[in-house]
Amino acid sequence: MIPVQPLTGNARQSSSPVIESRALRAVCGSFPTGVTVITSGGERTGAATTVNSFTSVSLEPPLVLFCLHRGSRLRGALEDSGSFVVNFLTHRQEQVAWRFAGRESARLSEVPHHRTPNGLPVLSEALAFLECRVADEYDGGDHTIVLGEVVGLGTSAEEIDPLVFYRGGMRVLGATGPEPVDI
């Protein structure tokens, strides 16, 4: 267990403490996230990487973002194509997530996929996908924040549980839980 300072009545302090990356990772790991694989590139230049730093930004215009490590193998394919696909993984795709998570990862050609009409790779067994063109990029420390405009999308006809990342591990979101609430 990594020691973490508990919050007090006033969370804001006058001087900024040095935050250790291990402690930050441990605390952020307490927030469950969906697991996605970002794909990009053409037939011969296709690449993929697993990310859990994905979020929807705006419905009008339709914008999403993800964070990409500056040294990611996806960087070249993304720069060449100027577009990407966010593949939402199912609980059956845990091995796919791990295969694209490491520095030495699988090749896109080793995973079942098909192409969008614009030629981008989509993982064939994904729960859903968003096809995006890069709208902008922002500095995010050792990552680049990639903002994308959604230009295409799709979902699986089958209702399948998603893959979730929580406290350093892949998990399945249980199908038995509270009923969804319309907001």
mmCIF file with all atom_site columns, N, CA and C in Angstrom, residues 33-39 49-55 65-66 85-89 96-97 100 123 128 163 165 170:
data_model
loop_
_atom_site.group_PDB
_atom_site.id
_atom_site.type_symbol
_atom_site.label_atom_id
_atom_site.label_alt_id
_atom_site.label_comp_id
_atom_site.label_asym_id
_atom_site.label_entity_id
_atom_site.label_seq_id
_atom_site.pdbx_PDB_ins_code
_atom_site.Cartn_x
_atom_site.Cartn_y
_atom_site.Cartn_z
_atom_site.occupancy
_atom_site.B_iso_or_equiv
_atom_site.pdbx_formal_charge
_atom_site.auth_seq_id
_atom_site.auth_comp_id
_atom_site.auth_asym_id
_atom_site.auth_atom_id
_atom_site.pdbx_PDB_model_num
ATOM 1  N N  . THR A 1 33  ? -12.312 2.931  -15.197 1.00 0.00 ? 33  THR A N  1
ATOM 2  C CA . THR A 1 33  ? -12.481 3.496  -16.530 1.00 0.00 ? 33  THR A CA 1
ATOM 3  C C  . THR A 1 33  ? -12.762 2.382  -17.523 1.00 0.00 ? 33  THR A C  1
ATOM 4  N N  . GLY A 1 34  ? -13.361 2.754  -18.628 1.00 0.00 ? 34  GLY A N  1
ATOM 5  C CA . GLY A 1 34  ? -13.527 1.815  -19.716 1.00 0.00 ? 34  GLY A CA 1
ATOM 6  C C  . GLY A 1 34  ? -12.181 1.587  -20.387 1.00 0.00 ? 34  GLY A C  1
ATOM 7  N N  . VAL A 1 35  ? -12.077 0.503  -21.132 1.00 0.00 ? 35  VAL A N  1
ATOM 8  C CA . VAL A 1 35  ? -10.838 0.185  -21.823 1.00 0.00 ? 35  VAL A CA 1
ATOM 9  C C  . VAL A 1 35  ? -11.071 0.325  -23.319 1.00 0.00 ? 35  VAL A C  1
ATOM 10 N N  . THR A 1 36  ? -10.201 1.084  -23.970 1.00 0.00 ? 36  THR A N  1
ATOM 11 C CA . THR A 1 36  ? -10.301 1.288  -25.408 1.00 0.00 ? 36  THR A CA 1
ATOM 12 C C  . THR A 1 36  ? -8.977  0.941  -26.068 1.00 0.00 ? 36  THR A C  1
ATOM 13 N N  . VAL A 1 37  ? -9.058  0.603  -27.335 1.00 0.00 ? 37  VAL A N  1
ATOM 14 C CA . VAL A 1 37  ? -7.863  0.489  -28.165 1.00 0.00 ? 37  VAL A CA 1
ATOM 15 C C  . VAL A 1 37  ? -8.030  1.521  -29.261 1.00 0.00 ? 37  VAL A C  1
ATOM 16 N N  . ILE A 1 38  ? -7.040  2.395  -29.380 1.00 0.00 ? 38  ILE A N  1
ATOM 17 C CA . ILE A 1 38  ? -7.048  3.404  -30.432 1.00 0.00 ? 38  ILE A CA 1
ATOM 18 C C  . ILE A 1 38  ? -6.293  2.817  -31.621 1.00 0.00 ? 38  ILE A C  1
ATOM 19 N N  . THR A 1 39  ? -6.922  2.853  -32.795 1.00 0.00 ? 39  THR A N  1
ATOM 20 C CA . THR A 1 39  ? -6.290  2.348  -34.012 1.00 0.00 ? 39  THR A CA 1
ATOM 21 C C  . THR A 1 39  ? -6.170  3.485  -35.011 1.00 0.00 ? 39  THR A C  1
ATOM 22 N N  . THR A 1 49  ? -2.938  1.035  -29.909 1.00 0.00 ? 49  THR A N  1
ATOM 23 C CA . THR A 1 49  ? -2.463  1.099  -28.532 1.00 0.00 ? 49  THR A CA 1
ATOM 24 C C  . THR A 1 49  ? -3.665  1.140  -27.594 1.00 0.00 ? 49  THR A C  1
ATOM 25 N N  . THR A 1 50  ? -3.509  0.539  -26.439 1.00 0.00 ? 50  THR A N  1
ATOM 26 C CA . THR A 1 50  ? -4.565  0.516  -25.434 1.00 0.00 ? 50  THR A CA 1
ATOM 27 C C  . THR A 1 50  ? -4.514  1.800  -24.612 1.00 0.00 ? 50  THR A C  1
ATOM 28 N N  . VAL A 1 51  ? -5.671  2.425  -24.414 1.00 0.00 ? 51  VAL A N  1
ATOM 29 C CA . VAL A 1 51  ? -5.748  3.599  -23.549 1.00 0.00 ? 51  VAL A CA 1
ATOM 30 C C  . VAL A 1 51  ? -7.013  3.517  -22.690 1.00 0.00 ? 51  VAL A C  1
ATOM 31 N N  . ASN A 1 52  ? -6.925  4.062  -21.502 1.00 0.00 ? 52  ASN A N  1
ATOM 32 C CA . ASN A 1 52  ? -8.122  4.203  -20.676 1.00 0.00 ? 52  ASN A CA 1
ATOM 33 C C  . ASN A 1 52  ? -8.383  5.672  -20.387 1.00 0.00 ? 52  ASN A C  1
ATOM 34 N N  . SER A 1 53  ? -7.568  6.533  -20.981 1.00 0.00 ? 53  SER A N  1
ATOM 35 C CA . SER A 1 53  ? -7.747  7.977  -20.799 1.00 0.00 ? 53  SER A CA 1
ATOM 36 C C  . SER A 1 53  ? -8.555  8.539  -21.972 1.00 0.00 ? 53  SER A C  1
ATOM 37 N N  . PHE A 1 54  ? -9.784  8.108  -22.066 1.00 0.00 ? 54  PHE A N  1
ATOM 38 C CA . PHE A 1 54  ? -10.690 8.528  -23.129 1.00 0.00 ? 54  PHE A CA 1
ATOM 39 C C  . PHE A 1 54  ? -11.907 9.190  -22.495 1.00 0.00 ? 54  PHE A C  1
ATOM 40 N N  . THR A 1 55  ? -12.434 10.222 -23.134 1.00 0.00 ? 55  THR A N  1
ATOM 41 C CA . THR A 1 55  ? -13.677 10.817 -22.658 1.00 0.00 ? 55  THR A CA 1
ATOM 42 C C  . THR A 1 55  ? -14.403 11.520 -23.788 1.00 0.00 ? 55  THR A C  1
ATOM 43 N N  . LEU A 1 65  ? -11.833 12.965 -26.669 1.00 0.00 ? 65  LEU A N  1
ATOM 44 C CA . LEU A 1 65  ? -10.391 13.087 -26.517 1.00 0.00 ? 65  LEU A CA 1
ATOM 45 C C  . LEU A 1 65  ? -9.816  11.838 -25.889 1.00 0.00 ? 65  LEU A C  1
ATOM 46 N N  . PHE A 1 66  ? -8.526  11.656 -26.133 1.00 0.00 ? 66  PHE A N  1
ATOM 47 C CA . PHE A 1 66  ? -7.766  10.626 -25.439 1.00 0.00 ? 66  PHE A CA 1
ATOM 48 C C  . PHE A 1 66  ? -6.356  11.152 -25.253 1.00 0.00 ? 66  PHE A C  1
ATOM 49 N N  . VAL A 1 85  ? -9.503  5.682  -34.727 1.00 0.00 ? 85  VAL A N  1
ATOM 50 C CA . VAL A 1 85  ? -10.728 5.020  -34.288 1.00 0.00 ? 85  VAL A CA 1
ATOM 51 C C  . VAL A 1 85  ? -10.580 4.674  -32.810 1.00 0.00 ? 85  VAL A C  1
ATOM 52 N N  . VAL A 1 86  ? -11.613 4.972  -32.032 1.00 0.00 ? 86  VAL A N  1
ATOM 53 C CA . VAL A 1 86  ? -11.686 4.556  -30.637 1.00 0.00 ? 86  VAL A CA 1
ATOM 54 C C  . VAL A 1 86  ? -12.526 3.282  -30.613 1.00 0.00 ? 86  VAL A C  1
ATOM 55 N N  . ASN A 1 87  ? -11.925 2.169  -30.214 1.00 0.00 ? 87  ASN A N  1
ATOM 56 C CA . ASN A 1 87  ? -12.605 0.874  -30.128 1.00 0.00 ? 87  ASN A CA 1
ATOM 57 C C  . ASN A 1 87  ? -12.909 0.585  -28.663 1.00 0.00 ? 87  ASN A C  1
ATOM 58 N N  . PHE A 1 88  ? -14.183 0.487  -28.306 1.00 0.00 ? 88  PHE A N  1
ATOM 59 C CA . PHE A 1 88  ? -14.591 0.176  -26.934 1.00 0.00 ? 88  PHE A CA 1
ATOM 60 C C  . PHE A 1 88  ? -14.565 -1.347 -26.788 1.00 0.00 ? 88  PHE A C  1
ATOM 61 N N  . LEU A 1 89  ? -13.800 -1.858 -25.827 1.00 0.00 ? 89  LEU A N  1
ATOM 62 C CA . LEU A 1 89  ? -13.618 -3.297 -25.708 1.00 0.00 ? 89  LEU A CA 1
ATOM 63 C C  . LEU A 1 89  ? -14.674 -3.969 -24.852 1.00 0.00 ? 89  LEU A C  1
ATOM 64 N N  . VAL A 1 96  ? -6.699  -8.819 -25.872 1.00 0.00 ? 96  VAL A N  1
ATOM 65 C CA . VAL A 1 96  ? -6.431  -7.800 -26.895 1.00 0.00 ? 96  VAL A CA 1
ATOM 66 C C  . VAL A 1 96  ? -5.927  -6.523 -26.208 1.00 0.00 ? 96  VAL A C  1
ATOM 67 N N  . ALA A 1 97  ? -6.576  -6.143 -25.121 1.00 0.00 ? 97  ALA A N  1
ATOM 68 C CA . ALA A 1 97  ? -6.160  -4.945 -24.383 1.00 0.00 ? 97  ALA A CA 1
ATOM 69 C C  . ALA A 1 97  ? -4.723  -5.083 -23.905 1.00 0.00 ? 97  ALA A C  1
ATOM 70 N N  . PHE A 1 100 ? -1.979  -4.844 -26.730 1.00 0.00 ? 100 PHE A N  1
ATOM 71 C CA . PHE A 1 100 ? -1.664  -3.518 -27.250 1.00 0.00 ? 100 PHE A CA 1
ATOM 72 C C  . PHE A 1 100 ? -1.220  -2.548 -26.157 1.00 0.00 ? 100 PHE A C  1
ATOM 73 N N  . LEU A 1 123 ? -11.523 -2.720 -34.756 1.00 0.00 ? 123 LEU A N  1
ATOM 74 C CA . LEU A 1 123 ? -11.460 -4.076 -34.207 1.00 0.00 ? 123 LEU A CA 1
ATOM 75 C C  . LEU A 1 123 ? -12.816 -4.738 -34.390 1.00 0.00 ? 123 LEU A C  1
ATOM 76 N N  . ALA A 1 128 ? -18.231 -1.209 -29.512 1.00 0.00 ? 128 ALA A N  1
ATOM 77 C CA . ALA A 1 128 ? -18.634 -0.053 -30.305 1.00 0.00 ? 128 ALA A CA 1
ATOM 78 C C  . ALA A 1 128 ? -17.371 0.651  -30.774 1.00 0.00 ? 128 ALA A C  1
ATOM 79 N N  . LEU A 1 163 ? -15.283 -4.051 -20.930 1.00 0.00 ? 163 LEU A N  1
ATOM 80 C CA . LEU A 1 163 ? -14.072 -4.290 -20.160 1.00 0.00 ? 163 LEU A CA 1
ATOM 81 C C  . LEU A 1 163 ? -13.759 -3.013 -19.392 1.00 0.00 ? 163 LEU A C  1
ATOM 82 N N  . PHE A 1 165 ? -11.086 -1.047 -16.443 1.00 0.00 ? 165 PHE A N  1
ATOM 83 C CA . PHE A 1 165 ? -9.780  -1.041 -15.783 1.00 0.00 ? 165 PHE A CA 1
ATOM 84 C C  . PHE A 1 165 ? -9.953  -0.414 -14.406 1.00 0.00 ? 165 PHE A C  1
ATOM 85 N N  . MET A 1 170 ? -7.731  -5.509 -15.222 1.00 0.00 ? 170 MET A N  1
ATOM 86 C CA . MET A 1 170 ? -8.916  -5.533 -16.074 1.00 0.00 ? 170 MET A CA 1
ATOM 87 C C  . MET A 1 170 ? -10.031 -6.217 -15.299 1.00 0.00 ? 170 MET A C  1
#
